[in-house]
Every structure is written in structure tokens, then in C-alpha cells.
XYZ file of C-alpha atoms in Angstrom:
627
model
C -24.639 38.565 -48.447
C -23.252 41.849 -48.894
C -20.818 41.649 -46.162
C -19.868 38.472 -47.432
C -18.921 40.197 -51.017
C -17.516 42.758 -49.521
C -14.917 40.412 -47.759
C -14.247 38.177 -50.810
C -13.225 41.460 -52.882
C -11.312 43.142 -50.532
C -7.697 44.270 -51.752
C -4.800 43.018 -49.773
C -3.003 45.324 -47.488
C -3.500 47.312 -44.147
C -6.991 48.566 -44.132
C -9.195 49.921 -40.870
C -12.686 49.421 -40.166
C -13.805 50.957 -43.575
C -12.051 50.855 -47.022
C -9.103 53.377 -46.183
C -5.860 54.636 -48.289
C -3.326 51.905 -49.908
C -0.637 51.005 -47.735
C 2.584 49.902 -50.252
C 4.352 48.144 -47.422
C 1.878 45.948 -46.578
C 1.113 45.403 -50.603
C 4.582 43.937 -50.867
C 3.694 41.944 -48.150
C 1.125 40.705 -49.723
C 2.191 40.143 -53.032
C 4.750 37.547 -51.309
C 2.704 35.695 -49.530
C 0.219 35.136 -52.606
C 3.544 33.853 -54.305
C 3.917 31.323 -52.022
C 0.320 30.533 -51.697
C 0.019 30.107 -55.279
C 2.639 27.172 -54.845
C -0.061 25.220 -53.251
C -1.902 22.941 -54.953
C -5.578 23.947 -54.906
C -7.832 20.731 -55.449
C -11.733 21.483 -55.451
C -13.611 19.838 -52.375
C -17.350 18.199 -53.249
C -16.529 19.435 -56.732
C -16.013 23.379 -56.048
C -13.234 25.770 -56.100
C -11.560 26.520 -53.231
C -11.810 29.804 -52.857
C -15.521 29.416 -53.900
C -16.338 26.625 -50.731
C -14.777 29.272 -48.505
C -17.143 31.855 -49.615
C -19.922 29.266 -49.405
C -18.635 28.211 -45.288
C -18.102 31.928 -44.914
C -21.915 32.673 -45.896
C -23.340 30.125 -43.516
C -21.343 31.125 -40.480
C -23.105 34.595 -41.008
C -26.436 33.707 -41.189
C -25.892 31.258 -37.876
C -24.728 34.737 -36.216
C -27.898 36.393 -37.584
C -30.379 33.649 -36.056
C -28.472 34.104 -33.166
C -28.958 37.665 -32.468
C -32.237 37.556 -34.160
C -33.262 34.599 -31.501
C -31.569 36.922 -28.336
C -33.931 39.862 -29.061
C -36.871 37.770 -29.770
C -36.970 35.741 -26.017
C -38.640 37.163 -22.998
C -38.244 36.732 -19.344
C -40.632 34.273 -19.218
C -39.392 32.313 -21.439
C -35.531 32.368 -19.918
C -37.305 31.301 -16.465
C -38.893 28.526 -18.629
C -35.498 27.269 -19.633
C -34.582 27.150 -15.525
C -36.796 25.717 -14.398
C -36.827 22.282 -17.189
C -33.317 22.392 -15.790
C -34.013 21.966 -12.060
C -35.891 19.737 -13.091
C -33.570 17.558 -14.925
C -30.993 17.662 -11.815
C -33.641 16.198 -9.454
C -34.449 13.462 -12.213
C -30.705 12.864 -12.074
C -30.760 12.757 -8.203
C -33.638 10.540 -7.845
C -32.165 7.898 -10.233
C -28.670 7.579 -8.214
C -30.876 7.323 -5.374
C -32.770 4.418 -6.981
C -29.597 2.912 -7.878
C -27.529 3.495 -4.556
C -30.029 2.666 -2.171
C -30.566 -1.002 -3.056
C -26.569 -1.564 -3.273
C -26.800 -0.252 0.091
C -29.224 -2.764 1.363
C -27.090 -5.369 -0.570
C -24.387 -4.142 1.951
C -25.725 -3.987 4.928
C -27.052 -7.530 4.489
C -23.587 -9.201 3.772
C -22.304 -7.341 6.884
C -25.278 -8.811 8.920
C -24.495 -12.090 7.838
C -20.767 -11.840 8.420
C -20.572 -10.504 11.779
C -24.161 -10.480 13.500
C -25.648 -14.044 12.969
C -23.198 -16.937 14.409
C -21.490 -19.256 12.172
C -21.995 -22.992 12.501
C -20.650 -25.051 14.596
C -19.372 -27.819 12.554
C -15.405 -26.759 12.417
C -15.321 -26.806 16.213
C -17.311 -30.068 16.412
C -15.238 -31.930 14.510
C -12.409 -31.210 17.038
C -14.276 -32.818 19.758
C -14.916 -36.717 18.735
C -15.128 -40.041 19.852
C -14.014 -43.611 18.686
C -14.334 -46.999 20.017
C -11.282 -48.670 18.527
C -11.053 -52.210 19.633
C -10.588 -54.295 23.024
C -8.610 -53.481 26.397
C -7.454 -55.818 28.588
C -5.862 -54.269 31.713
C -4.649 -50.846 32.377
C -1.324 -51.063 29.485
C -1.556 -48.215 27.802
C -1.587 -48.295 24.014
C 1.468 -46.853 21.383
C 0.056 -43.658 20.029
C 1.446 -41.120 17.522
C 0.331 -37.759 16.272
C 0.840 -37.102 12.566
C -0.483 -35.051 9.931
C -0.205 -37.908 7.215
C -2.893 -36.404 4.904
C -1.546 -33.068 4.395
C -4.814 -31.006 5.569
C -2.619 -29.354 8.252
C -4.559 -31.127 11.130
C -2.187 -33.805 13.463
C -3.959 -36.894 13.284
C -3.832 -39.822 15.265
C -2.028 -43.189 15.143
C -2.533 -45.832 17.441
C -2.182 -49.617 18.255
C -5.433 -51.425 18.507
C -6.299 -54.759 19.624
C -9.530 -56.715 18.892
C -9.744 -59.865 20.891
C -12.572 -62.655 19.577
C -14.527 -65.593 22.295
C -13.192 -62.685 25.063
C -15.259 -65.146 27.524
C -12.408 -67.439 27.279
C -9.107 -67.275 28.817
C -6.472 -65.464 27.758
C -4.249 -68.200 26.321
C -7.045 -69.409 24.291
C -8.250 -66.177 22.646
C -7.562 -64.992 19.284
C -6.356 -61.357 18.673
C -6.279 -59.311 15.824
C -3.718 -56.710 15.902
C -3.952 -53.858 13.734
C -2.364 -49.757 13.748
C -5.326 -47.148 12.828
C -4.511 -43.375 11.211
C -7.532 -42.012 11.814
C -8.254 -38.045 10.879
C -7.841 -35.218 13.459
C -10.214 -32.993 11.866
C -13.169 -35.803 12.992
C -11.760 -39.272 13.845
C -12.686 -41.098 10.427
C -10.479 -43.777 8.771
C -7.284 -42.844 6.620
C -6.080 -46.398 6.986
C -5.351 -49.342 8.562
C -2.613 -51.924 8.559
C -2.656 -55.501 10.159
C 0.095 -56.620 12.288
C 1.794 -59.849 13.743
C 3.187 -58.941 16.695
C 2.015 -56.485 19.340
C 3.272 -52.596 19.448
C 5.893 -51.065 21.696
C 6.360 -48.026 19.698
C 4.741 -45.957 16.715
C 6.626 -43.044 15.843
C 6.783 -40.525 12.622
C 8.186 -37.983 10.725
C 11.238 -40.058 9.435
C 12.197 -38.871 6.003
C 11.978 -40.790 2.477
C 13.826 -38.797 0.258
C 9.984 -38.064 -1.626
C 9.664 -34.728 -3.715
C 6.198 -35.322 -2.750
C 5.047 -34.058 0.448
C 2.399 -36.637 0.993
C 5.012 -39.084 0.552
C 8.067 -37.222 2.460
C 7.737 -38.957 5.705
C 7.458 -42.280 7.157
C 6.514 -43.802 10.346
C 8.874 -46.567 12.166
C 6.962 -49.344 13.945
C 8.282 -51.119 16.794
C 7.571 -54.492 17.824
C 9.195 -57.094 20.008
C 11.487 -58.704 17.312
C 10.831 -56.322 14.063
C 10.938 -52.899 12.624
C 8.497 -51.379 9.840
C 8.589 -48.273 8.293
C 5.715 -47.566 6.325
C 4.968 -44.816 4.040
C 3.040 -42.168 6.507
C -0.041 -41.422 4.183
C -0.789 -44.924 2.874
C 0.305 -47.212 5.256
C 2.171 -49.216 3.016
C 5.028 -50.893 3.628
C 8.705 -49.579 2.792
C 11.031 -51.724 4.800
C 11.477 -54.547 7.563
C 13.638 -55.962 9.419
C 14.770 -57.746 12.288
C 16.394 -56.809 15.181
C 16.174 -59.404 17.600
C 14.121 -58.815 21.201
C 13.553 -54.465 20.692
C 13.204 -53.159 24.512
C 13.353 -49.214 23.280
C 11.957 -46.747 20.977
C 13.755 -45.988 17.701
C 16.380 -42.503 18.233
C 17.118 -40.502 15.200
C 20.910 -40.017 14.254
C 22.547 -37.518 12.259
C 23.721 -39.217 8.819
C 26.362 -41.858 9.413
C 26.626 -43.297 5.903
C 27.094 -40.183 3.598
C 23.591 -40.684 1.924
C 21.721 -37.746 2.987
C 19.210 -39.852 5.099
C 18.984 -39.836 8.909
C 19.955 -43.328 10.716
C 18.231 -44.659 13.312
C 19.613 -46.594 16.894
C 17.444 -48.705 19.151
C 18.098 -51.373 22.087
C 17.980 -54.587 22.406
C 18.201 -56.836 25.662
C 17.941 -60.449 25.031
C 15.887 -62.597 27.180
C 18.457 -64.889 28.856
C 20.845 -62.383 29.407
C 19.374 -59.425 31.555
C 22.485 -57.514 31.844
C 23.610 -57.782 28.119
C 21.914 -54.863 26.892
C 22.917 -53.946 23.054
C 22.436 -51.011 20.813
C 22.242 -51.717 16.954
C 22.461 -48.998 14.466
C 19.964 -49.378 11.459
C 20.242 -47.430 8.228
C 16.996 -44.739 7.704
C 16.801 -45.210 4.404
C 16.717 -49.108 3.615
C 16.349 -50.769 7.279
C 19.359 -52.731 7.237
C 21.631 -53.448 10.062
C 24.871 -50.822 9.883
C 27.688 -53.163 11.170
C 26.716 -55.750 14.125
C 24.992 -54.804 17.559
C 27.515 -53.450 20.104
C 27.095 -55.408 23.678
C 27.521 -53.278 27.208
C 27.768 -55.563 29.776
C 26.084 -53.596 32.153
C 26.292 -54.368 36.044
C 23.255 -53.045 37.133
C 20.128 -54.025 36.684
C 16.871 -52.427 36.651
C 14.789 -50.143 35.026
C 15.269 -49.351 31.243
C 16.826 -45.534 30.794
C 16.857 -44.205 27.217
C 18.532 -44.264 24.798
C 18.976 -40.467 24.669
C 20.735 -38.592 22.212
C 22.902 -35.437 23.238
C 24.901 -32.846 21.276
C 27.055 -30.983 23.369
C 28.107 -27.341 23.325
C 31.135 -27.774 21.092
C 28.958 -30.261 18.645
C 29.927 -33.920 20.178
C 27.288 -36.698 19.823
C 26.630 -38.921 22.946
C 24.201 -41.754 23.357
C 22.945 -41.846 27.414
C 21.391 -45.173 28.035
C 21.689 -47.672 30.997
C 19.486 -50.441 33.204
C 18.749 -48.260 36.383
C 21.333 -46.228 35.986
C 22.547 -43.168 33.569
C 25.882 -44.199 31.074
C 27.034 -42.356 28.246
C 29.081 -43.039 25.436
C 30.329 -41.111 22.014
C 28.576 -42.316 18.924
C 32.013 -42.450 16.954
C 32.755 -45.185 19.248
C 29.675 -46.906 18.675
C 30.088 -46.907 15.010
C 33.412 -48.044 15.208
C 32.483 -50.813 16.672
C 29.717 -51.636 15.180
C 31.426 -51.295 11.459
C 34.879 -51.552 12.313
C 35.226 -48.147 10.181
C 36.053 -44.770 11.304
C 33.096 -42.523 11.499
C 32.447 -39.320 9.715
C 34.260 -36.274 10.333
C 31.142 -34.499 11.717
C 30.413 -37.385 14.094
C 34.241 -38.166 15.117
C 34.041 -35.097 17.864
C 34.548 -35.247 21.316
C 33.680 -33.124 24.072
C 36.839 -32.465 26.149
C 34.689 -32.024 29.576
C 32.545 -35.247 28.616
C 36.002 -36.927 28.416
C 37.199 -36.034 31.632
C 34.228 -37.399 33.165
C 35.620 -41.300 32.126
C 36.853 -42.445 35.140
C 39.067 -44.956 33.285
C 40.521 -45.124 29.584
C 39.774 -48.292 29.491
C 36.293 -48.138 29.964
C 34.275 -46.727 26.877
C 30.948 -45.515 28.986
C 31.267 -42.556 31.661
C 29.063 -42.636 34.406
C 26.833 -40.221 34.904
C 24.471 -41.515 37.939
C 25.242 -43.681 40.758
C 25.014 -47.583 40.969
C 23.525 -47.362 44.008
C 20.852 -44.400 43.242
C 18.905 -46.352 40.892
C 16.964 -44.046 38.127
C 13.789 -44.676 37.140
C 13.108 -41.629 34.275
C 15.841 -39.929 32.308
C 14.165 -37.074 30.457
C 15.166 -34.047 28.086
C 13.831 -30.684 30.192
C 11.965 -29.371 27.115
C 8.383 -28.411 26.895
C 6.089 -31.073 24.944
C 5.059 -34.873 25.825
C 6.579 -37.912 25.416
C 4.681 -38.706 22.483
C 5.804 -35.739 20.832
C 9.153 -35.592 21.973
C 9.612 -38.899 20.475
C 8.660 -38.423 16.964
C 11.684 -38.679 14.549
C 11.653 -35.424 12.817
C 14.565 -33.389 12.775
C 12.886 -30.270 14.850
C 11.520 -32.740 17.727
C 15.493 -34.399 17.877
C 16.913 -31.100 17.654
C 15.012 -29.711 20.496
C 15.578 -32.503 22.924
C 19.392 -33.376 22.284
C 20.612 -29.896 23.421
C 18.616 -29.472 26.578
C 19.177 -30.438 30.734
C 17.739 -33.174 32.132
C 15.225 -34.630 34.519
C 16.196 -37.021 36.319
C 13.816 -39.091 38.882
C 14.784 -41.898 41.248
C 12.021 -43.534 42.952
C 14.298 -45.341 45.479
C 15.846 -42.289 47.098
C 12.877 -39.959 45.941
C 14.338 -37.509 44.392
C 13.721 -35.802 41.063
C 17.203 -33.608 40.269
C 17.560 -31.321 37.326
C 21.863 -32.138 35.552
C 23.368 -29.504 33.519
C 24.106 -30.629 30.003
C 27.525 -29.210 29.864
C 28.957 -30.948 32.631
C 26.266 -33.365 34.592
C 26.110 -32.218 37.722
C 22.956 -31.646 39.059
C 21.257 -27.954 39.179
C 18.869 -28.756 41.989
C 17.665 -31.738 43.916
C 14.631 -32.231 46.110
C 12.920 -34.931 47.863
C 9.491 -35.728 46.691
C 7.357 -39.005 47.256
C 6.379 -41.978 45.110
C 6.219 -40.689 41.208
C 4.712 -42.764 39.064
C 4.622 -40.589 35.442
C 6.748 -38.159 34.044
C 6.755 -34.673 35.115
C 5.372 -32.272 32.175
C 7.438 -29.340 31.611
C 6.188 -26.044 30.489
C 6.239 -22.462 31.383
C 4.895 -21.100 34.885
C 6.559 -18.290 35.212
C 8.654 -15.612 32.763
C 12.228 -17.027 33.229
C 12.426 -18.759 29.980
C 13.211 -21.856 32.022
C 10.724 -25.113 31.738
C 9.058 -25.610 35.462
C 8.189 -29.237 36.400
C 4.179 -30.215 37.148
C 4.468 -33.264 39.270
C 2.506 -35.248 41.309
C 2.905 -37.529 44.174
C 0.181 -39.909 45.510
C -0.166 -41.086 49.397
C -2.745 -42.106 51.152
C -5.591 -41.660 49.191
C -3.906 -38.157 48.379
C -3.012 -36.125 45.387
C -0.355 -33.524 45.883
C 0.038 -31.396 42.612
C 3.306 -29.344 42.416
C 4.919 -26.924 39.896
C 8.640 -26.542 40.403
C 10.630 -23.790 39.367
C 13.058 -25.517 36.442
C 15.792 -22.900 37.601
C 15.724 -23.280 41.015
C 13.691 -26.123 41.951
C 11.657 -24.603 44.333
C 7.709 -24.790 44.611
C 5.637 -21.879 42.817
C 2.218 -23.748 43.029
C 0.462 -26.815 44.848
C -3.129 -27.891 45.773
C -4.388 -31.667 47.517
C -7.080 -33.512 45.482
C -8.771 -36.890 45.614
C -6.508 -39.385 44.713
C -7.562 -40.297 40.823
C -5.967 -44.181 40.763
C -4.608 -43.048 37.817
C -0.951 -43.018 36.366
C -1.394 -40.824 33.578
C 1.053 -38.352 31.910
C 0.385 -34.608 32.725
C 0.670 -32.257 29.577
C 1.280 -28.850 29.210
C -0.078 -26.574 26.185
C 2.115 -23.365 24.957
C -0.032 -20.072 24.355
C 0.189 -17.523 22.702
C 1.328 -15.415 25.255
C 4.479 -17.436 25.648
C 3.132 -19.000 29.141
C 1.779 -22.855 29.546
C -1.455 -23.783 30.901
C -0.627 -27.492 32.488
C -3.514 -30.521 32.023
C -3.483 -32.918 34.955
C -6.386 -35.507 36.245
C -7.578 -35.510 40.063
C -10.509 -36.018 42.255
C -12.404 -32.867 43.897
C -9.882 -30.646 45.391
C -9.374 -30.558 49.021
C -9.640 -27.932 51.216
C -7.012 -29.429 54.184
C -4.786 -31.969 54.398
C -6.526 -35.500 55.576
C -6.317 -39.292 54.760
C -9.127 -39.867 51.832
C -7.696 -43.720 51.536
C -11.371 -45.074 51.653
C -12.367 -43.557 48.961
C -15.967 -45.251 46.997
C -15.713 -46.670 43.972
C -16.199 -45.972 40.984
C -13.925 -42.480 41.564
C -15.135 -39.547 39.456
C -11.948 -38.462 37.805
C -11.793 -35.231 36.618
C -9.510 -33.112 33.670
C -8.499 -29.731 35.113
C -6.630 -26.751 34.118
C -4.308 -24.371 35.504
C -2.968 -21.289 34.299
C 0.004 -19.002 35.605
C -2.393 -15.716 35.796
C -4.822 -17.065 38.170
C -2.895 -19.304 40.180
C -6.274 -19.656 42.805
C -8.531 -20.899 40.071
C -8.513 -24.200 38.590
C -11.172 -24.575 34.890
C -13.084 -28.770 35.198
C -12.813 -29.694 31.545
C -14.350 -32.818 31.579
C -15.276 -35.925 34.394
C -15.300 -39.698 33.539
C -15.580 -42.798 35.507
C -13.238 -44.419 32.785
C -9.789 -45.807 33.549
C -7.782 -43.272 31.510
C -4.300 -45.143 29.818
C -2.970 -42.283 27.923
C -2.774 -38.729 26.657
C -1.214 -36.466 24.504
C -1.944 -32.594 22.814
C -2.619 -31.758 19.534
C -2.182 -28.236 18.180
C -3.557 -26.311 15.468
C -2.296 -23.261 13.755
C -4.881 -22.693 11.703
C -7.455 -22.258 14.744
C -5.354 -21.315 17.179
C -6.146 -24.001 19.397
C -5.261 -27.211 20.844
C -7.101 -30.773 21.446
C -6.282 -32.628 24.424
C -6.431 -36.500 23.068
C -7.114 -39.622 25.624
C -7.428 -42.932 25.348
C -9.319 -44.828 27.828
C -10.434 -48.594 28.985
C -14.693 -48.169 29.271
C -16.044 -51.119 30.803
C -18.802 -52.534 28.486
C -22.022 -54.617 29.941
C -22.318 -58.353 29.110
C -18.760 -58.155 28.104
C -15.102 -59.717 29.955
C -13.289 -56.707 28.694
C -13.657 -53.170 28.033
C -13.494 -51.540 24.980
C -10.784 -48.569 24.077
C -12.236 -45.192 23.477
C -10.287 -42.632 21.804
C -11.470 -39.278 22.749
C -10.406 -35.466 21.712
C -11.296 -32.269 23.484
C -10.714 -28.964 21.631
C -9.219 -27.071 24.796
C -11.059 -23.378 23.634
C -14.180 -24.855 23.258
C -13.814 -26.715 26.859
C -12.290 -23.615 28.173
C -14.982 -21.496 27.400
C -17.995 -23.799 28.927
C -15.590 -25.024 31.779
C -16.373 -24.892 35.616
C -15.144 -22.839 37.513
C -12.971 -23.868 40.483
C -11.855 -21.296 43.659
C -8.842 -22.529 45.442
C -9.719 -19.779 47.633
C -13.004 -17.903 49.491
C -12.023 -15.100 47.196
C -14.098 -13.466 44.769
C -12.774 -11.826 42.815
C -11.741 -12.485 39.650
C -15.668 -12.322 38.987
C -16.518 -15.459 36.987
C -17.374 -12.978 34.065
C -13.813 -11.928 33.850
C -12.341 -15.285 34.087
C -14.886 -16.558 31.055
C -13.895 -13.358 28.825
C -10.003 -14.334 29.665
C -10.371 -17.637 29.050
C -12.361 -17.555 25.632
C -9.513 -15.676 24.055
C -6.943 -18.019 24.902
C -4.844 -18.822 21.842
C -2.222 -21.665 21.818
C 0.432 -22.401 19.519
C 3.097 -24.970 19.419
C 7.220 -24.416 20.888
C 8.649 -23.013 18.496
C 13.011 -24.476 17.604
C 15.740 -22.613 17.095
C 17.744 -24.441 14.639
């Protein structure tokens, strides 16, 4: 208290650590600064002066001080170590509860990681890529229209095919009744997305023609082809969208590039009627309503034989050509054919002609140039482009794109030849003789020179021979003698991710030296293998059957990184006339993996433990277009 007082009545000025002498300079000083202070409003706070509620915080800060000091002399040593050790023992309180807390979040861990990567997911996904359908009846070997779609947007190409049920099939032919139908069934497991009934038996199903829909479940249509109409129906519903009626259809539809000026792609097919072989006709057909553009344009064609196309080609300097013929290869400019057809002149874009094409007409007065020889009769005219027929076929603009800029294979079974023409100019790139070819070669990559090689196969004698030929050159980089199948199905080749192929083809059991196998018991075990360019000496069994296969085609999916290979076979059925049509799809990384393993060779190595590792981390993916 007294230091307190002494404080509140000290005298302004300079003073040292007791009451000392009076400084005048720091009076003045002073006596200014209690001028201004006094122009401060001094309110009291709880009721008191100011200067008395300093005094008042003043005296309580001392005596804090004096408990303070008071307090300091008054603990001992023991009771400072006291204070220490209450402290420890707080920290390891504190360390034991983060423990409680982090170990449990760790065991929470350590348990999602165990179920993520240790135990193995289910199955399902990859199940559902491997399925099988019984779709209707088969009678014969004709192999059924087929179309791969995604038409319900899940990312997945599914399926469309012709089917045929057939009612009293103990009765002839003539006298049964058949119900004709197209399926979309799902490629993620084979189940119905819809079905639409038909008159008239399929030629041709093919998608990815374009509506003009905002919608992308309802952007693309497919076209379907019978013997005297043409459907388009909307791809995800089957319904209907146009018909019409083109007279006796002998082709598949071919997408054009916009002849009318309304933003929609137009379509061309053939027709040959039935009393005149030789007056073969192509009829353009508008993509967005169906109707006839103009009249069908009549070649009167001298040959006769096999129908070749129609193709369409864009040359180097951005022509259009249609390449079509019976047994033999013609070509003509699709400005003509729209002249005709409307008596109009044709769009700017589509009036160009190639200058080199041109010089290839042997006479002005003829509108088609010849491109193969009357008396080499062709029996395939394909675009050298990796994919199947199925595919290549589809009317989306990537799949036309691809093939109308590309070489071509060409394959004469009379001479037996297959020759490889140059776009630019037609002459051939390479020729070879071969045997009797029944199917298309598949094209796809065998080696790294960007160029498609050929996988071919001739049968004689009970024989097999399996081929790959070098697209550049035409000379063989692979071949191996099997069984002889009895089968005349399409080979297929899958893109991986590596930028090579791996090429599908069906044989019997691979022989060791040439010999005549002609009597050969029935029923022959026919069996899916697989090749791939890295180990050219060992072939992967993907799957055996004792069914007649008709068709096949490959399905890819991004998503997965795989591909399915999808059949269709005839399955002869007890107590029944005919067989029924099984639809059947084989995920190709799944069948990889479990595959057997075939040596070409006495070799051993590879080791079978490297080829499985290899072969479980194949990847495919689908050709990719530069537009």
C-alpha cells in the first residue's frame, strides 16, 4: 500500500530511484502534457474516478507480485519434482490416447487394402462376356446377316442378327411356315433389347447411319436389306423410320458423301433384275427420308459372274469413284452417276475428277474404266484395311472413311491368284499364285511395316495350308498344315495394344508333315486358334466344337481392354429335321489366359510359364482413323 501511495503522489518530472532534486525542464514538460491530457474527457468506469480505478488496478497488480514471490520462497525441491513428474505423466496420457485413436484407423486401413488388392474380385464382369444363345432354326450352311452395334449406349457393341424360326420342320420345305424376325441382343450378356418381325428374308443388316437426333440414343440408325425393300429403323428401339422399294437388292447399302445439300449422308446399292442377268443397276437413295434420288442408272455389263462391290473410293486429289462389276472390276465417277440418275449437275465437292483415273478410260465414249480383265474373272474385291467384313461394312463415317482411301485385294479363283492394286493408279503391287480360296483374307498387322499382311488359307486334299503374306511385298512370313476344318469361315484379326494383330482362324490338329488327310472321320473336331507375331512357333486352342460354324466377327471393348470373338453356328438338335442357331461370344483375355498351348516346334523354350504371363496381359484395342 505504501508503494502504491507513494506512486499516486509523486510530482511530475525527472526523478531517480529515490525522491531526488526538481528538474524545471522536465516540469515544463510536464505541465504540457497535463494540458493536453486534461482535454480528455474522463468518464468514471463501474462508477469510480479514473484516476481512482487506476490506483485500485495498480494495488492488485502488487499484491499478485507479492503472492508470487511469497509462493517462490515458500516451495521446496520436492515439491518442484512433484510438479514434473504430474507432467510426464500427462504426456504419456496424451500418447496413449493417440495411440487408442490411431491404431484402430490403422486396422480400418489395412483392411480396405486387403480387400482391394489381396482377395479376388468376382467374376461376373468377365462372365458376362462369354455367353450363349439359341436364336431360332438353321437350315443349311447360309450364313446369317449380323451387325455389331452399341444401340443402348452402355459402351458395349452388341449384336444384331437375322433369325429364322421355322414351324412343322418335319415337313418339306415348300410347305413350312417361317417366322422371320432381326434380334439386338446385349453384348454385355446376350439378353433382349428388341426384336422386330420381318416379311422377307435378310441380305444385309448394317448400322451407324445418322438421323440428325440431338439424342445420342437416337443418333443412329440401322439400314435393312432385303430382296425387294429397304428399312431403316431407329438403332435403339427398333422402330421403324423409313421404307422403301428398290426392286430385286443383290448388294449391301454404301454410304455417300451428301449429294442433296441436307447435311445427311446418301446411300447407293445394286440391283440386278431377274430376267436380265447382265443389266446390273445402281440406284441412289436419300439417307435421310429413303426415297429414290433420280431413277436407277443401267450398265449393261458383258460379263457375267460373280457380284463385285459396290466399293466406294476417294482418290488422292479428293475424286469419288464407285468400283462395281459381275466378275470383273469397273469403275465409274459418282458425278456421272448422279447426273444420270437426276439429270442435274452434282455438287461442287462431288463434281471432281482424278486426272490419272481418267486416263485409264480406254474410250470417251464409254463412262466405266476397266480396271480387271474380262477374261480374269474376280471373285473378291476388298479394301486392304484391318477389320472384318462385318465391320467394314457398317455405315458410319469412320468405317467409310477408312476403307475408301486404301489398296485393294483382289482374288480370282479361276487363275488363282490373290494381287494387291495401288489406289492411285491400279496396277497391281504384287501377285502370287495360291490355290482354291473360299473366304476373304483378314488383314492385320504381322510385322512392324505399318502395312496390313494377308492371313489366308487354301484347302486341298483334306489339307489346310494357313499363310500370312507380307501386304508390302507379298511374300510369306508364316505358314503351318492342319486338318482340313470343312469350314468356309472368315478369319479375323484383333489389334493390340502394342500396335501388332493376333489373327483368329479355325483348323483341325496341326500337322507335323505334309500328307493327304482326305479320309478324314466324321464328325471333325474343329478347333479356334491363335497366333501372334512374337511367338511365331506357338499357336494358343481357344475353344473346339463339333458345330458347323456359319459366321464370325470381333467385338472390342475399351473399357476392359479386351475383345470377344462372336460366332454363330448350325448345332444339330436330336428328334429334330434342323438344327438350331447358336450365337456364341468368347472374351479373347479370358480364353487367352486358360488356352492350350500349341508347339509348332520340339522347342522348349518359351517355358509355358512365360507364354501364360505374356499372354494374360494382352490388351486389345480397336484401329484407330485418321480423319
Amino acid at each position: 500500500m505504501a508503494a502504491s501511495l507513494s506512486r499516486a503522489l509523486k510530482l511530475p518530472g525527472k526523478k531517480g530511484s529515490d525522491l531526488g532534486e526538481y528538474d524545471p525542464l522536465t516540469q515544463a514538460d510536464s505541465e504540457d502534457e497535463t494540458e493536453d491530457d486534461d482535454l480528455v474527457l474522463n468518464y468514471p468506469r463501474n462508477g469510480l474516478n479514473p484516476a481512482v480505478a487506476d490506483l485500485r488496478g495498480e494495488e492488485e497488480l502488487d499484491e499478485e507480485e507479492e503472492l508470487r514471490e511469497g509462493a517462490g520462497h515458500e516451495v521446496g525441491p520436492g515439491r518442484s519434482q512433484g510438479g514434473a513428474a504430474e507432467e510426464k505423466a500427462a504426456r504419456v496420457r496424451g500418447a496413449m490416447r493417440s495411440a487408442a485413436f490411431l491404431l484402430p484407423l490403422s486396422c480400418a486401413a489395412l483392411l480396405v487394402l486387403l480387400c482391394a488388392f489381396l482377395i479376388p474380385c468376382p467374376q461376373g464382369a468377365l462372365l458376362q462376356m462369354q455367353w450363349e444363345r439359341e436364336l431360332g432354326d438353321t437350315a443349311g450352311v447360309t450364313s446369317p446377316p449380323i451387325a455389331l452395334w452399341d444401340v443402348d449406349g452402355d459402351g458395349l457393341e452388341d449384336v444384331l442378327i437375322a433369325v429364322t424360326n421355322i414351324s412343322n420342320d418335319s415337313q418339306p420345305m415348300s410347305a413350312q411356315s417361317k417366322e422371320l424376325s432381326v434380334w439386338a441382343l446385349g453384348g454385355g450378356g446376350g439378353q433382349m433389347l428388341w426384336r422386330k418381325s420381318l416379311r422377307e428374308p435378310l441380305i444385309s443388316v448394317q448400322c451407324g447411319l445418322q438421323t440428325g437426333s440431338s439424342d445420342p440414343l437416337h443418333s443412329s440408325a440401322c439400314v435393312l436389306i432385303s430382296s425387294g425393300h429397304m428399312i431403316a429403323i431407329n438403332a435403339s428401339t427398333g422402330w421403324t423410320l423409313w421404307t422403301t422399294a428398290v426392286g430385286h437388292v443383290v448388294s449391301h447399302a454404301v454410304l455417300l458423301p451428301d449429294l442433296q445439300g441436307d447435311a445427311f449422308p446418301d446411300l447407293l446399292i445394286a440391283t440386278l433384275p431377274e430376267d436380265k442377268v447382265s443389266d446390273l443397276a445402281l440406284v441412289l437413295i436419300s439417307g435421310r427420308s429413303g426415297a429414290l434420288i433420280g431413277r436407277p442408272v443401267n450398265f449393261n455389263l458383258t460379263a457375267q459372274g460373280k457380284l463385285i462391290g459396290p466399293l466406294l473410293h476417294e482418290t488422292q486429289t479428293g475424286a469419288y469413284y464407285v468400283m462395281f462389276g459381275l466378275g470383273t472390276v469397273e469403275a465409274v465417277s459418282l458425278s456421272l452417276i448422279y447426273s444420270r440418275a437426276t439429270g442435274q449437275t452434282a455438287a461442287s465437292r462431288v463434281r471432281l475428277k482424278d486426272p490419272t483415273w481418267e486416263r485409264l478410260r480406254k474410250s470417251n465414249s464409254s463412262s466405266l474404266i476397266h480396271i480387271s480383265s474380262v477374261s480374269d474373272p474376280v471373285d473378291f474385291l476388298l479394301s486392304l484395311v484391318v477389320g472384318s467384313c462385318q465391320r467394314l461394312r457398317n455405315l458410319d463415317g469412320v468405317s467409310a472413311l477408312n476403307c475408301s482411301r486404301s489398296d485393294w485385294i483382289v482374288l480370282s479363283n479361276s487363275s488363282r491368284r490373290l494381287s494387291v492394286l495401288r489406289a492411285s493408279d491400279t496396277r497391281p503391287i504384287w501377285s502370287l499364285s495360291l490355290a482354291s480360296i473360299h473366304t476373304c483374307p483378314a488383314a492385320g498387322h504381322f510385322n512392324d511395316d505399318g502395312v496390313p499382311d494377308l492371313l489366308v488359307h487354301q484347302s486341298a486334299n483334306g489339307v489346310r495350308k494357313v499363310q500370312i503374306m507380307d501386304g508390302a511385298r507379298g511374300r510369306s512370313l508364316w505358314e503351318a498344315e492342319f486338318v482340313c476344318p470343312r469350314l468356309a469361315v472368315e478369319d479375323s484379326s484383333v489389334l493390340t495394344a502394342s500396335g501388332q494383330s493376333v489373327f483368329l482362324f479355325w483348323a483341325g490338329d496341326p500337322l507335323a508333315q505334309p500328307q493327304n488327310v482326305s479320309k478324314v472321320a466324321e464328325p471333325v473336331l474343329r478347333k479356334l486358334f491363335l497366333l501372334h507375331p512374337n511367338y511365331p512357333t506357338i499357336l494358343l486352342e481357344l475353344s473346339s466344337t463339333t458345330d458347323t460354324v456359319l459366321s464370325a466377327a470381333v467385338s472390342y471393348q475399351a473399357q476392359q481392354k479386351d475383345a470377344s470373338y462372336i460366332s454363330v453356328s448350325s448345332r444339330p438338335s436330336s428328334g429334330r429335321a434342323l438344327g438350331a442357331q447358336v450365337l456364341q461370344t468368347l472374351s479373347l483375355r479370358a480364353a487367352a489366359a486358360d488356352a492350350r498351348i500349341l508347339r509348332l516346334t520340339d522347342a522348349d523354350k518359351p517355358s509355358s510359364f512365360q507364354l501364360r504371363k505374356f499372354f494374360r496381359r494382352l490388351a486389345f484395342r480397336q484401329e484407330q482413323v485418321d480423319c
